[in-house]
Amino acid sequence: MAHIAVIHGPNLDLLGTREPSLYGTTTLEQIDERIRTEASPHEVKTFQSNGEGAIIDFLREVSGWADGIIINAGAYTHTSYAIRDALSAAAIPAVEVHLTNVHAREEFRRLSVIAPACLGQIAGFGWHSYVLGLEALLEHIG
Ligand code: DQA
């Protein structure tokens, strides 16, 4: 049985009401529930924080436990060398996911500074991006 850590970054706690035309109406709680169902019988720990440091602390906390990571770092995707370094330091296979197609939006969203520390990126499929990310991660972990 694999251990999967799912990390949601800033403002993703607002899903359901945050810019629904972009992000949909599914709440974070519903997404976490869906991931748990899809991942069964594998074990899942989910975490959301609006703080960069808290995300880094969580990565350290699960680094002895997790076999794989799914991360939607929100806007930190585009700015946080600290989260990228923490992912590299954890040395656990990670998949970057986004609800929206970050490549079809504002210019600043096209750059992911965490991408080099991840296996790959899935973007643009709404909450389904998480499920696709999980599938890719489990396939990789084997
Ligand atoms: C996001 C895309 C980011 O650019 C944005 O800052 C988010 C959400 C997404 O899931 O589409 O907060 O990561």
PDB file of C-alpha atoms and ligand atoms in Angstrom:
ATOM      1  CA  MET A   1       0.000   0.000   0.000  1.00  0.00           C
ATOM      2  CA  ALA A   2       1.379   3.402  -0.988  1.00  0.00           C
ATOM      3  CA  HIS A   3       1.314   6.577   1.093  1.00  0.00           C
ATOM      4  CA  ILE A   4       0.299   9.661  -0.866  1.00  0.00           C
ATOM      5  CA  ALA A   5       0.568  13.251   0.377  1.00  0.00           C
ATOM      6  CA  VAL A   6      -1.648  15.814  -1.323  1.00  0.00           C
ATOM      7  CA  ILE A   7      -0.685  19.472  -0.916  1.00  0.00           C
ATOM      8  CA  HIS A   8      -2.906  22.417  -1.764  1.00  0.00           C
ATOM      9  CA  GLY A   9      -1.392  25.886  -1.701  1.00  0.00           C
ATOM     10  CA  PRO A  10      -2.773  29.375  -1.111  1.00  0.00           C
ATOM     11  CA  ASN A  11      -6.404  30.276  -1.793  1.00  0.00           C
ATOM     12  CA  LEU A  12      -7.351  26.743  -2.713  1.00  0.00           C
ATOM     13  CA  ASP A  13      -9.308  26.587   0.546  1.00  0.00           C
ATOM     14  CA  LEU A  14     -11.717  28.976  -1.192  1.00  0.00           C
ATOM     15  CA  LEU A  15     -12.585  26.520  -3.954  1.00  0.00           C
ATOM     16  CA  GLY A  16     -16.320  26.363  -4.499  1.00  0.00           C
ATOM     17  CA  THR A  17     -16.734  30.118  -4.243  1.00  0.00           C
ATOM     18  CA  ARG A  18     -13.417  31.424  -5.644  1.00  0.00           C
ATOM     19  CA  GLU A  19     -13.832  32.604  -9.242  1.00  0.00           C
ATOM     20  CA  PRO A  20     -16.119  29.675 -10.087  1.00  0.00           C
ATOM     21  CA  SER A  21     -16.005  30.432 -13.813  1.00  0.00           C
ATOM     22  CA  LEU A  22     -12.295  29.577 -13.670  1.00  0.00           C
ATOM     23  CA  TYR A  23     -11.991  27.078 -10.858  1.00  0.00           C
ATOM     24  CA  GLY A  24     -15.420  25.443 -10.807  1.00  0.00           C
ATOM     25  CA  THR A  25     -17.829  24.951  -7.924  1.00  0.00           C
ATOM     26  CA  THR A  26     -16.319  21.836  -6.377  1.00  0.00           C
ATOM     27  CA  THR A  27     -14.998  22.485  -2.877  1.00  0.00           C
ATOM     28  CA  LEU A  28     -11.589  21.450  -1.603  1.00  0.00           C
ATOM     29  CA  GLU A  29     -13.261  19.034   0.783  1.00  0.00           C
ATOM     30  CA  GLN A  30     -15.032  17.347  -2.143  1.00  0.00           C
ATOM     31  CA  ILE A  31     -11.767  17.153  -4.089  1.00  0.00           C
ATOM     32  CA  ASP A  32      -9.996  15.547  -1.122  1.00  0.00           C
ATOM     33  CA  GLU A  33     -12.841  13.057  -0.747  1.00  0.00           C
ATOM     34  CA  ARG A  34     -12.641  12.196  -4.434  1.00  0.00           C
ATOM     35  CA  ILE A  35      -8.875  11.682  -4.235  1.00  0.00           C
ATOM     36  CA  ARG A  36      -9.329   9.378  -1.223  1.00  0.00           C
ATOM     37  CA  THR A  37     -11.926   7.319  -3.093  1.00  0.00           C
ATOM     38  CA  GLU A  38      -9.779   7.059  -6.219  1.00  0.00           C
ATOM     39  CA  ALA A  39      -6.659   6.233  -4.217  1.00  0.00           C
ATOM     40  CA  SER A  40      -8.221   3.475  -2.145  1.00  0.00           C
ATOM     41  CA  PRO A  41      -6.732   1.204  -0.780  1.00  0.00           C
ATOM     42  CA  HIS A  42      -3.696   3.497  -0.727  1.00  0.00           C
ATOM     43  CA  GLU A  43      -3.374   5.882   2.205  1.00  0.00           C
ATOM     44  CA  VAL A  44      -3.785   9.612   1.610  1.00  0.00           C
ATOM     45  CA  LYS A  45      -2.874  12.626   3.757  1.00  0.00           C
ATOM     46  CA  THR A  46      -4.199  15.968   2.549  1.00  0.00           C
ATOM     47  CA  PHE A  47      -2.960  19.394   3.540  1.00  0.00           C
ATOM     48  CA  GLN A  48      -3.826  22.972   2.619  1.00  0.00           C
ATOM     49  CA  SER A  49      -2.001  26.101   3.649  1.00  0.00           C
ATOM     50  CA  ASN A  50      -1.810  29.697   2.579  1.00  0.00           C
ATOM     51  CA  GLY A  51       1.745  29.873   3.899  1.00  0.00           C
ATOM     52  CA  GLU A  52       4.936  28.923   2.099  1.00  0.00           C
ATOM     53  CA  GLY A  53       6.700  27.932   5.328  1.00  0.00           C
ATOM     54  CA  ALA A  54       3.817  25.714   6.428  1.00  0.00           C
ATOM     55  CA  ILE A  55       3.935  23.861   3.103  1.00  0.00           C
ATOM     56  CA  ILE A  56       7.672  23.327   3.516  1.00  0.00           C
ATOM     57  CA  ASP A  57       7.159  22.114   7.105  1.00  0.00           C
ATOM     58  CA  PHE A  58       4.489  19.665   5.904  1.00  0.00           C
ATOM     59  CA  LEU A  59       6.826  18.347   3.206  1.00  0.00           C
ATOM     60  CA  ARG A  60       9.428  17.645   5.880  1.00  0.00           C
ATOM     61  CA  GLU A  61       6.819  16.078   8.149  1.00  0.00           C
ATOM     62  CA  VAL A  62       5.727  13.569   5.491  1.00  0.00           C
ATOM     63  CA  SER A  63       9.146  12.954   3.988  1.00  0.00           C
ATOM     64  CA  GLY A  64       9.670   9.782   6.018  1.00  0.00           C
ATOM     65  CA  TRP A  65       6.143   8.577   5.286  1.00  0.00           C
ATOM     66  CA  ALA A  66       5.113   9.523   1.749  1.00  0.00           C
ATOM     67  CA  ASP A  67       5.860   7.420  -1.332  1.00  0.00           C
ATOM     68  CA  GLY A  68       4.466  10.099  -3.594  1.00  0.00           C
ATOM     69  CA  ILE A  69       3.261  13.689  -3.591  1.00  0.00           C
ATOM     70  CA  ILE A  70       0.567  15.530  -5.510  1.00  0.00           C
ATOM     71  CA  ILE A  71       1.026  19.270  -5.289  1.00  0.00           C
ATOM     72  CA  ASN A  72      -1.032  22.215  -6.428  1.00  0.00           C
ATOM     73  CA  ALA A  73       1.111  25.009  -5.064  1.00  0.00           C
ATOM     74  CA  GLY A  74      -1.319  27.701  -6.284  1.00  0.00           C
ATOM     75  CA  ALA A  75       0.477  30.976  -6.969  1.00  0.00           C
ATOM     76  CA  TYR A  76       3.608  29.679  -5.192  1.00  0.00           C
ATOM     77  CA  THR A  77       4.039  27.528  -8.288  1.00  0.00           C
ATOM     78  CA  HIS A  78       5.286  30.601 -10.091  1.00  0.00           C
ATOM     79  CA  THR A  79       7.454  32.110  -7.363  1.00  0.00           C
ATOM     80  CA  SER A  80       8.614  29.697  -4.701  1.00  0.00           C
ATOM     81  CA  TYR A  81      12.182  28.508  -5.028  1.00  0.00           C
ATOM     82  CA  ALA A  82      11.848  27.508  -1.377  1.00  0.00           C
ATOM     83  CA  ILE A  83       9.082  24.974  -2.139  1.00  0.00           C
ATOM     84  CA  ARG A  84      11.029  23.718  -5.126  1.00  0.00           C
ATOM     85  CA  ASP A  85      14.093  23.178  -2.919  1.00  0.00           C
ATOM     86  CA  ALA A  86      11.960  21.432  -0.303  1.00  0.00           C
ATOM     87  CA  LEU A  87      10.562  19.081  -2.969  1.00  0.00           C
ATOM     88  CA  SER A  88      14.076  18.326  -4.189  1.00  0.00           C
ATOM     89  CA  ALA A  89      15.280  17.763  -0.629  1.00  0.00           C
ATOM     90  CA  ALA A  90      12.385  15.400   0.111  1.00  0.00           C
ATOM     91  CA  ALA A  91      13.386  13.350  -2.950  1.00  0.00           C
ATOM     92  CA  ILE A  92       9.911  11.809  -3.224  1.00  0.00           C
ATOM     93  CA  PRO A  93       8.227  11.493  -6.647  1.00  0.00           C
ATOM     94  CA  ALA A  94       5.881  14.452  -7.049  1.00  0.00           C
ATOM     95  CA  VAL A  95       3.278  15.402  -9.639  1.00  0.00           C
ATOM     96  CA  GLU A  96       2.348  19.063 -10.107  1.00  0.00           C
ATOM     97  CA  VAL A  97      -1.327  19.665 -10.777  1.00  0.00           C
ATOM     98  CA  HIS A  98      -3.458  22.683 -11.627  1.00  0.00           C
ATOM     99  CA  LEU A  99      -7.183  23.062 -12.031  1.00  0.00           C
ATOM    100  CA  THR A 100      -6.786  25.565 -14.845  1.00  0.00           C
ATOM    101  CA  ASN A 101      -4.624  25.484 -17.947  1.00  0.00           C
ATOM    102  CA  VAL A 102      -1.902  27.778 -16.599  1.00  0.00           C
ATOM    103  CA  HIS A 103      -0.374  27.999 -20.085  1.00  0.00           C
ATOM    104  CA  ALA A 104      -3.513  29.593 -21.514  1.00  0.00           C
ATOM    105  CA  ARG A 105      -3.777  32.329 -18.884  1.00  0.00           C
ATOM    106  CA  GLU A 106      -1.619  35.307 -17.893  1.00  0.00           C
ATOM    107  CA  GLU A 107       2.035  35.211 -18.901  1.00  0.00           C
ATOM    108  CA  PHE A 108       3.294  34.908 -15.287  1.00  0.00           C
ATOM    109  CA  ARG A 109       1.410  31.623 -14.849  1.00  0.00           C
ATOM    110  CA  ARG A 110       3.304  29.931 -17.677  1.00  0.00           C
ATOM    111  CA  LEU A 111       6.417  29.580 -15.577  1.00  0.00           C
ATOM    112  CA  SER A 112       6.460  26.906 -12.906  1.00  0.00           C
ATOM    113  CA  VAL A 113       9.562  27.166 -10.736  1.00  0.00           C
ATOM    114  CA  ILE A 114       8.636  23.911  -8.988  1.00  0.00           C
ATOM    115  CA  ALA A 115       8.339  21.910 -12.246  1.00  0.00           C
ATOM    116  CA  PRO A 116      12.012  20.830 -12.316  1.00  0.00           C
ATOM    117  CA  ALA A 117      11.490  19.133  -8.943  1.00  0.00           C
ATOM    118  CA  CYS A 118       8.414  17.213 -10.195  1.00  0.00           C
ATOM    119  CA  LEU A 119       7.916  14.196 -12.445  1.00  0.00           C
ATOM    120  CA  GLY A 120       5.489  16.134 -14.598  1.00  0.00           C
ATOM    121  CA  GLN A 121       2.586  18.534 -14.685  1.00  0.00           C
ATOM    122  CA  ILE A 122      -1.145  18.080 -15.267  1.00  0.00           C
ATOM    123  CA  ALA A 123      -3.141  21.246 -15.837  1.00  0.00           C
ATOM    124  CA  GLY A 124      -6.477  22.313 -17.195  1.00  0.00           C
ATOM    125  CA  PHE A 125      -8.900  19.557 -16.224  1.00  0.00           C
ATOM    126  CA  GLY A 126     -10.508  21.104 -13.169  1.00  0.00           C
ATOM    127  CA  TRP A 127     -10.633  18.843 -10.098  1.00  0.00           C
ATOM    128  CA  HIS A 128     -10.032  15.927 -12.448  1.00  0.00           C
ATOM    129  CA  SER A 129      -6.390  17.107 -12.748  1.00  0.00           C
ATOM    130  CA  TYR A 130      -5.855  15.725  -9.246  1.00  0.00           C
ATOM    131  CA  VAL A 131      -7.263  12.322 -10.199  1.00  0.00           C
ATOM    132  CA  LEU A 132      -5.138  12.215 -13.370  1.00  0.00           C
ATOM    133  CA  GLY A 133      -2.114  13.235 -11.294  1.00  0.00           C
ATOM    134  CA  LEU A 134      -2.832  10.458  -8.826  1.00  0.00           C
ATOM    135  CA  GLU A 135      -3.115   7.919 -11.642  1.00  0.00           C
ATOM    136  CA  ALA A 136       0.227   9.042 -13.086  1.00  0.00           C
ATOM    137  CA  LEU A 137       1.861   8.986  -9.662  1.00  0.00           C
ATOM    138  CA  LEU A 138       0.607   5.492  -8.767  1.00  0.00           C
ATOM    139  CA  GLU A 139       1.711   4.221 -12.169  1.00  0.00           C
ATOM    140  CA  HIS A 140       5.174   5.678 -11.551  1.00  0.00           C
ATOM    141  CA  ILE A 141       5.448   4.322  -8.019  1.00  0.00           C
ATOM    142  CA  GLY A 142       4.345   0.922  -9.332  1.00  0.00           C
TER     143      GLY A 142
HETATM  144  C1  DQA B   1      -3.752  27.226  -9.896  1.00  0.00           C
HETATM  145  C2  DQA B   1      -3.153  28.176 -10.938  1.00  0.00           C
HETATM  146  C3  DQA B   1      -2.322  29.245 -10.257  1.00  0.00           C
HETATM  147  O1  DQA B   1      -1.775  30.119 -11.226  1.00  0.00           O
HETATM  148  C4  DQA B   1      -3.183  30.051  -9.315  1.00  0.00           C
HETATM  149  O2  DQA B   1      -2.405  31.007  -8.631  1.00  0.00           O
HETATM  150  C5  DQA B   1      -3.922  29.195  -8.352  1.00  0.00           C
HETATM  151  C6  DQA B   1      -4.553  27.981  -8.855  1.00  0.00           C
HETATM  152  C7  DQA B   1      -4.691  26.187 -10.545  1.00  0.00           C
HETATM  153  O3  DQA B   1      -4.962  25.173  -9.893  1.00  0.00           O
HETATM  154  O4  DQA B   1      -5.160  26.382 -11.663  1.00  0.00           O
HETATM  155  O5  DQA B   1      -4.104  29.540  -7.187  1.00  0.00           O
HETATM  156  O6  DQA B   1      -2.703  26.515  -9.277  1.00  0.00           O
END
